[in-house]
Amino acid sequence: MFDCGKIAIIGGGSWATAIAKIVVNNTHHIGWYMRRDDRIEDFKRMGHNPAYLTSVHFNLNEITFTSDINQIVRDYDTLVFVTPSPYLKNHLRKLKQNIRDKFIVTAIKGIVPDENLVCSEYFHEVYDVPYDNLACIGGPSHAEEVAMERLSYLTIGCSDKDKAEKFAGVLKGRFIKTKISTDVIGIEYSSVLKNVYAIAAGICSGLKYGDNFQAVLMANALQEMSRFLTCVHPIERRIEDSVYIGDLLVTGYSNFSRNRTFGTMIGKGYSVKSAQIEMEMIAEGYFGTKCMKEINRHLHVNMPILDAVYNILYERITPEVEIKLLTDSFR
């Protein structure tokens, strides 16, 4: 019978902090890896993450902090990775411990750059972690609402249903409801794509397109997502499940969505660089757009929204021109 054992969080951002809050509320102990010692010291002094979700206070007696990734891997059984996807390889560069027998949970809503792999594929191919030891956390959920204890629904994906159920039990609580799925690859790809589509929604908002058009955009985005998932991982799935359409909608519409915020700035005329500097947070969709474009060059799925966002962000086509062309393709 599977047991999650001792659980560690790897990452120090807002979603890592939200997941840490959920897990420690239920288990009363977590390990927590953060790259920067100064951030750990500030956390211990203040009783909360000094940079993200600062309103969430923790009982420090329930947390073992470390900046040594080998220590966290050695001492814990379940490792929850919650780092921005562009930084994952850098975090793992110092890893010397074998993680093959660990239960790896990814809450990273992005693709590993240069590898063009979703995180479960990356851990399987590079670190030889069996697929039944790999899980993912899907939304719809914003870290800020979890911090405020607003009711949220999470889907745990894992090919081993028993392990998915056990980890879902770790997360389930007063303001968190959970369900399980075996569609790990589909959940991970949909988490990447919904960020791309949120950027598109933000761009259109910045260009003063209204709610009527945003609804059409989201409807077409769902169709586009479904086409891609059917091509890349052709299993039976219900695209209307909350982990797909729900995550798409909350990321496309919410003011908490950093990808929508990033897109809105682009639509208002900001350059990519200036938008990134002003946000001071990672918009995963920027990196995901390029990775998905490269992946789709081999798959040839019809993805006009992805193409439009790529052209705006990477080919420097003006948003007005590119979105007008996109609107002409919708029905």
Coordinates of C-alpha atoms in Angstrom, one line a residue:
M1 CA 0.0 0.0 0.0
F2 CA 1.5 3.3 -1.1
D3 CA 2.2 6.0 1.5
C4 CA 3.3 9.6 0.5
G5 CA 5.7 9.6 3.4
K6 CA 7.6 12.8 4.2
I7 CA 6.7 15.5 1.7
A8 CA 8.9 18.4 0.5
I9 CA 8.2 21.5 -1.5
I10 CA 10.8 22.5 -4.0
G11 CA 10.5 26.2 -5.0
G12 CA 9.8 29.5 -3.3
G13 CA 7.2 31.4 -5.4
S14 CA 3.6 32.1 -4.9
W15 CA 2.2 28.7 -6.1
A16 CA 4.9 26.9 -4.0
T17 CA 3.8 28.9 -1.0
A18 CA 0.1 28.1 -1.6
I19 CA 0.8 24.4 -1.9
A20 CA 3.0 24.5 1.2
K21 CA 0.1 26.0 3.0
I22 CA -2.2 23.2 1.9
V23 CA 0.2 20.4 2.7
V24 CA 1.4 21.6 6.1
N25 CA -2.2 22.3 7.2
N26 CA -2.9 18.6 6.7
T27 CA 0.5 16.9 7.6
H28 CA 2.0 19.4 10.1
H29 CA 5.4 19.0 8.7
I30 CA 7.1 19.7 5.3
G31 CA 10.6 20.1 4.0
W32 CA 11.0 23.2 2.0
Y33 CA 13.9 23.8 -0.5
M34 CA 14.6 27.4 -1.5
R35 CA 17.6 28.3 -3.6
R36 CA 18.5 31.4 -1.7
D37 CA 19.8 31.3 1.9
D38 CA 18.9 35.0 2.5
R39 CA 15.3 34.2 1.5
I40 CA 15.2 31.4 4.0
E41 CA 16.6 33.6 6.8
D42 CA 14.0 36.3 6.0
F43 CA 11.3 33.7 6.1
K44 CA 12.4 32.4 9.5
R45 CA 12.6 36.0 10.8
M46 CA 9.2 37.1 9.5
G47 CA 7.2 33.8 9.7
H48 CA 6.1 34.1 6.1
N49 CA 7.5 34.1 2.6
P50 CA 9.2 37.5 2.3
A51 CA 8.5 37.9 -1.4
Y52 CA 5.2 36.0 -2.2
L53 CA 1.8 35.7 -0.5
T54 CA 3.1 37.6 2.5
S55 CA -0.2 37.4 4.3
V56 CA 0.2 33.6 4.7
H57 CA 1.8 32.9 8.0
F58 CA 3.4 29.6 8.9
N59 CA 4.3 27.7 12.1
L60 CA 8.0 27.5 11.6
N61 CA 8.2 24.4 13.9
E62 CA 6.4 22.5 11.1
I63 CA 9.0 23.4 8.4
T64 CA 12.5 22.2 7.8
F65 CA 14.2 24.6 5.4
T66 CA 17.2 24.0 3.3
S67 CA 19.0 25.4 0.3
D68 CA 20.7 22.0 -0.4
I69 CA 18.7 20.1 -3.0
N70 CA 20.6 16.9 -2.3
Q71 CA 19.6 17.1 1.4
I72 CA 15.9 17.5 0.6
V73 CA 16.0 14.6 -1.9
R74 CA 17.8 12.4 0.6
D75 CA 15.5 13.1 3.5
Y76 CA 12.0 13.2 1.9
D77 CA 9.9 10.6 0.0
T78 CA 7.5 12.8 -2.0
L79 CA 9.0 15.8 -3.9
V80 CA 6.7 18.5 -5.1
F81 CA 8.4 20.6 -7.7
V82 CA 7.0 24.1 -8.0
T83 CA 9.6 26.1 -9.8
P84 CA 9.2 28.2 -13.0
S85 CA 9.9 25.8 -15.9
P86 CA 12.8 27.9 -17.3
Y87 CA 14.7 27.4 -14.0
L88 CA 14.0 23.7 -13.4
K89 CA 17.2 22.4 -15.1
N90 CA 19.3 25.0 -13.1
H91 CA 17.8 23.7 -9.8
L92 CA 18.5 20.1 -10.8
R93 CA 22.1 20.8 -12.0
K94 CA 23.5 20.3 -8.5
L95 CA 21.5 17.1 -7.9
K96 CA 23.6 14.0 -7.1
Q97 CA 21.0 11.9 -5.3
N98 CA 19.1 9.3 -7.3
I99 CA 15.4 10.3 -7.5
R100 CA 14.2 7.2 -9.4
D101 CA 12.4 5.8 -6.4
K102 CA 10.9 9.1 -5.2
F103 CA 7.3 10.1 -5.8
I104 CA 7.7 13.1 -8.0
V105 CA 4.8 15.6 -8.2
T106 CA 5.0 18.5 -10.6
A107 CA 3.0 21.7 -10.1
I108 CA 5.0 23.4 -12.9
K109 CA 2.7 24.9 -15.6
G110 CA 5.3 25.0 -18.3
I111 CA 7.6 23.1 -20.6
V112 CA 11.3 22.5 -20.0
P113 CA 13.1 24.9 -22.5
D114 CA 15.6 23.4 -24.9
E115 CA 14.2 19.9 -24.2
N116 CA 10.6 20.8 -25.3
L117 CA 9.3 18.2 -22.9
V118 CA 6.5 18.6 -20.2
C119 CA 7.9 18.0 -16.8
S120 CA 6.8 14.4 -16.4
E121 CA 8.5 13.4 -19.7
Y122 CA 11.6 15.3 -18.6
F123 CA 11.9 13.4 -15.3
H124 CA 11.2 10.1 -17.0
E125 CA 13.7 10.6 -19.9
V126 CA 16.5 12.3 -18.0
Y127 CA 16.2 10.9 -14.5
D128 CA 14.6 7.5 -15.3
V129 CA 11.7 8.1 -13.0
P130 CA 9.0 5.5 -13.8
Y131 CA 5.7 7.0 -15.0
D132 CA 3.8 5.4 -12.1
N133 CA 6.1 7.5 -9.8
L134 CA 5.2 10.7 -11.6
A135 CA 2.2 12.9 -10.8
C136 CA 1.0 16.4 -11.6
I137 CA -1.3 19.0 -10.0
G138 CA -3.8 20.7 -12.3
G139 CA -6.1 23.6 -11.7
P140 CA -8.2 25.7 -12.0
S141 CA -6.6 27.5 -9.1
H142 CA -4.8 30.8 -8.4
A143 CA -2.3 30.9 -5.6
E144 CA -3.8 34.1 -4.3
E145 CA -7.2 32.5 -3.8
V146 CA -5.7 29.5 -2.1
A147 CA -4.0 31.9 0.3
M148 CA -7.3 33.5 1.0
E149 CA -8.8 30.0 1.6
R150 CA -11.4 30.5 -1.2
L151 CA -12.8 27.2 -2.4
S152 CA -10.6 25.7 -5.0
Y153 CA -10.6 22.4 -7.0
L154 CA -7.4 20.5 -7.8
T155 CA -6.9 17.5 -10.1
I156 CA -4.1 15.1 -9.3
G157 CA -2.9 13.2 -12.4
C158 CA -1.0 10.0 -12.1
S159 CA -1.0 6.7 -14.1
D160 CA -1.1 4.9 -10.7
K161 CA -4.6 5.6 -9.4
D162 CA -3.7 4.5 -5.8
K163 CA -0.9 7.0 -5.7
A164 CA -3.1 9.7 -7.1
E165 CA -5.7 9.0 -4.5
K166 CA -3.2 9.1 -1.7
F167 CA -1.7 12.4 -2.7
A168 CA -5.1 13.9 -3.4
G169 CA -5.9 13.0 0.3
V170 CA -2.9 15.0 1.4
L171 CA -4.3 18.1 -0.4
K172 CA -8.0 17.7 0.4
G173 CA -9.4 20.0 3.1
R174 CA -11.9 22.6 4.1
F175 CA -11.2 24.9 1.1
I176 CA -9.6 22.3 -1.3
K177 CA -11.6 19.7 -3.2
T178 CA -9.7 17.1 -5.2
K179 CA -10.3 14.5 -8.0
I180 CA -7.9 12.2 -9.8
S181 CA -7.0 11.5 -13.4
T182 CA -4.7 9.3 -15.4
D183 CA -4.1 11.9 -18.1
V184 CA -0.8 13.3 -16.8
I185 CA 0.5 14.4 -20.3
G186 CA -2.9 16.0 -21.2
I187 CA -3.1 17.9 -18.0
E188 CA 0.5 19.2 -18.3
Y189 CA 0.1 20.3 -21.9
S190 CA -3.3 22.0 -21.2
S191 CA -1.6 23.8 -18.3
V192 CA 1.0 25.2 -20.8
L193 CA -1.6 26.1 -23.5
K194 CA -4.0 27.9 -21.2
N195 CA -1.1 30.3 -20.3
V196 CA -0.6 31.0 -24.1
Y197 CA -4.3 31.6 -24.5
A198 CA -4.4 33.9 -21.4
I199 CA -1.7 36.0 -23.1
A200 CA -3.9 36.2 -26.2
A201 CA -6.9 37.2 -24.0
G202 CA -4.7 39.9 -22.4
I203 CA -3.5 41.2 -25.7
C204 CA -7.1 41.5 -26.9
S205 CA -8.1 43.3 -23.7
G206 CA -5.2 45.7 -24.2
L207 CA -6.5 46.3 -27.7
K208 CA -10.0 47.1 -26.3
Y209 CA -11.7 44.0 -27.6
G210 CA -14.8 43.4 -25.4
D211 CA -16.4 40.5 -23.6
N212 CA -18.3 39.3 -26.6
F213 CA -15.1 38.7 -28.5
Q214 CA -13.3 37.3 -25.4
A215 CA -16.0 34.6 -25.3
V216 CA -15.4 33.7 -28.9
L217 CA -11.6 33.7 -28.3
M218 CA -12.0 31.3 -25.3
A219 CA -14.3 29.0 -27.3
N220 CA -11.8 28.8 -30.1
A221 CA -8.9 28.3 -27.6
L222 CA -10.7 25.3 -26.2
Q223 CA -11.2 23.8 -29.7
E224 CA -7.5 24.4 -30.4
M225 CA -6.4 22.8 -27.1
S226 CA -8.6 19.8 -27.8
R227 CA -7.1 19.3 -31.3
F228 CA -3.6 19.5 -29.9
L229 CA -4.2 17.1 -27.0
T230 CA -5.9 14.6 -29.3
C231 CA -2.9 14.7 -31.5
V232 CA -0.1 14.5 -28.9
H233 CA -1.8 12.1 -26.4
P234 CA -4.8 10.4 -28.0
I235 CA -6.7 9.0 -25.1
E236 CA -10.4 9.4 -24.1
R237 CA -10.8 12.6 -22.1
R238 CA -13.6 15.1 -21.4
I239 CA -12.3 18.5 -22.4
E240 CA -15.2 20.0 -20.5
D241 CA -13.6 18.7 -17.2
S242 CA -12.5 21.5 -14.9
V243 CA -8.8 20.7 -15.2
Y244 CA -9.0 21.6 -18.9
I245 CA -11.8 24.2 -19.6
G246 CA -11.9 25.4 -16.0
D247 CA -8.2 26.2 -15.9
L248 CA -8.4 27.8 -19.3
L249 CA -11.2 30.1 -18.2
V250 CA -9.8 31.2 -14.9
T251 CA -6.4 31.9 -16.5
G252 CA -8.0 33.8 -19.4
Y253 CA -10.4 35.9 -17.4
S254 CA -9.0 36.4 -13.9
N255 CA -7.2 39.6 -12.7
F256 CA -4.9 37.2 -10.7
S257 CA -3.6 35.8 -14.0
R258 CA -0.1 37.0 -14.6
N259 CA -0.2 35.7 -18.2
R260 CA -3.3 37.7 -18.9
T261 CA -1.6 40.8 -17.2
F262 CA 1.5 40.3 -19.4
G263 CA -0.7 40.0 -22.5
T264 CA -2.6 43.1 -21.6
M265 CA 0.6 45.1 -21.3
I266 CA 1.7 43.8 -24.8
G267 CA -1.7 44.8 -26.2
K268 CA -1.3 48.3 -24.8
G269 CA 2.1 48.7 -26.6
Y270 CA 4.7 47.5 -24.1
S271 CA 7.6 45.7 -25.5
V272 CA 8.2 42.1 -24.2
K273 CA 11.2 43.3 -22.2
S274 CA 9.5 46.3 -20.6
A275 CA 6.4 44.2 -19.7
Q276 CA 8.6 41.5 -18.0
I277 CA 10.6 44.1 -16.0
E278 CA 7.4 45.9 -14.8
M279 CA 5.7 42.7 -13.8
E280 CA 8.6 41.4 -11.7
M281 CA 7.1 37.9 -12.0
I282 CA 7.4 35.1 -14.5
A283 CA 4.7 34.8 -17.1
E284 CA 5.2 31.1 -18.0
G285 CA 3.2 31.6 -21.2
Y286 CA 5.9 33.6 -22.8
F287 CA 8.3 30.7 -22.7
G288 CA 5.6 28.2 -23.3
T289 CA 4.6 29.9 -26.5
K290 CA 8.0 29.3 -28.1
C291 CA 8.2 25.7 -26.9
M292 CA 4.7 24.9 -28.1
K293 CA 5.5 26.5 -31.5
E294 CA 8.6 24.3 -31.9
I295 CA 6.7 21.2 -30.8
N296 CA 3.9 21.9 -33.2
R297 CA 6.3 22.3 -36.2
H298 CA 6.5 18.5 -36.1
L299 CA 2.9 17.8 -35.4
H300 CA 1.2 20.3 -37.8
V301 CA -1.9 20.8 -35.6
N302 CA -4.1 23.8 -36.8
M303 CA -3.3 26.3 -34.0
P304 CA -4.0 29.9 -35.2
I305 CA -4.1 31.4 -31.6
L306 CA -0.7 29.9 -30.7
D307 CA 0.7 31.2 -34.0
A308 CA -0.7 34.7 -33.5
V309 CA 0.8 34.9 -29.9
Y310 CA 4.1 33.6 -31.2
N311 CA 4.2 36.2 -34.1
I312 CA 3.5 39.0 -31.6
L313 CA 6.0 38.0 -29.0
Y314 CA 8.8 36.6 -31.1
E315 CA 8.4 37.9 -34.6
R316 CA 7.4 41.4 -33.4
I317 CA 4.3 41.6 -35.6
T318 CA 2.2 44.4 -34.2
P319 CA -0.7 43.1 -32.1
E320 CA -3.3 45.2 -34.0
V321 CA -2.4 43.5 -37.3
E322 CA -2.0 39.9 -35.9
I323 CA -5.2 39.9 -33.9
K324 CA -7.2 41.4 -36.8
L325 CA -6.0 38.4 -38.9
L326 CA -6.9 36.1 -36.1
T327 CA -10.4 37.5 -35.8
D328 CA -11.0 36.9 -39.5
S329 CA -10.2 33.2 -39.0
F330 CA -12.9 32.7 -36.3
R331 CA -16.4 31.8 -36.9

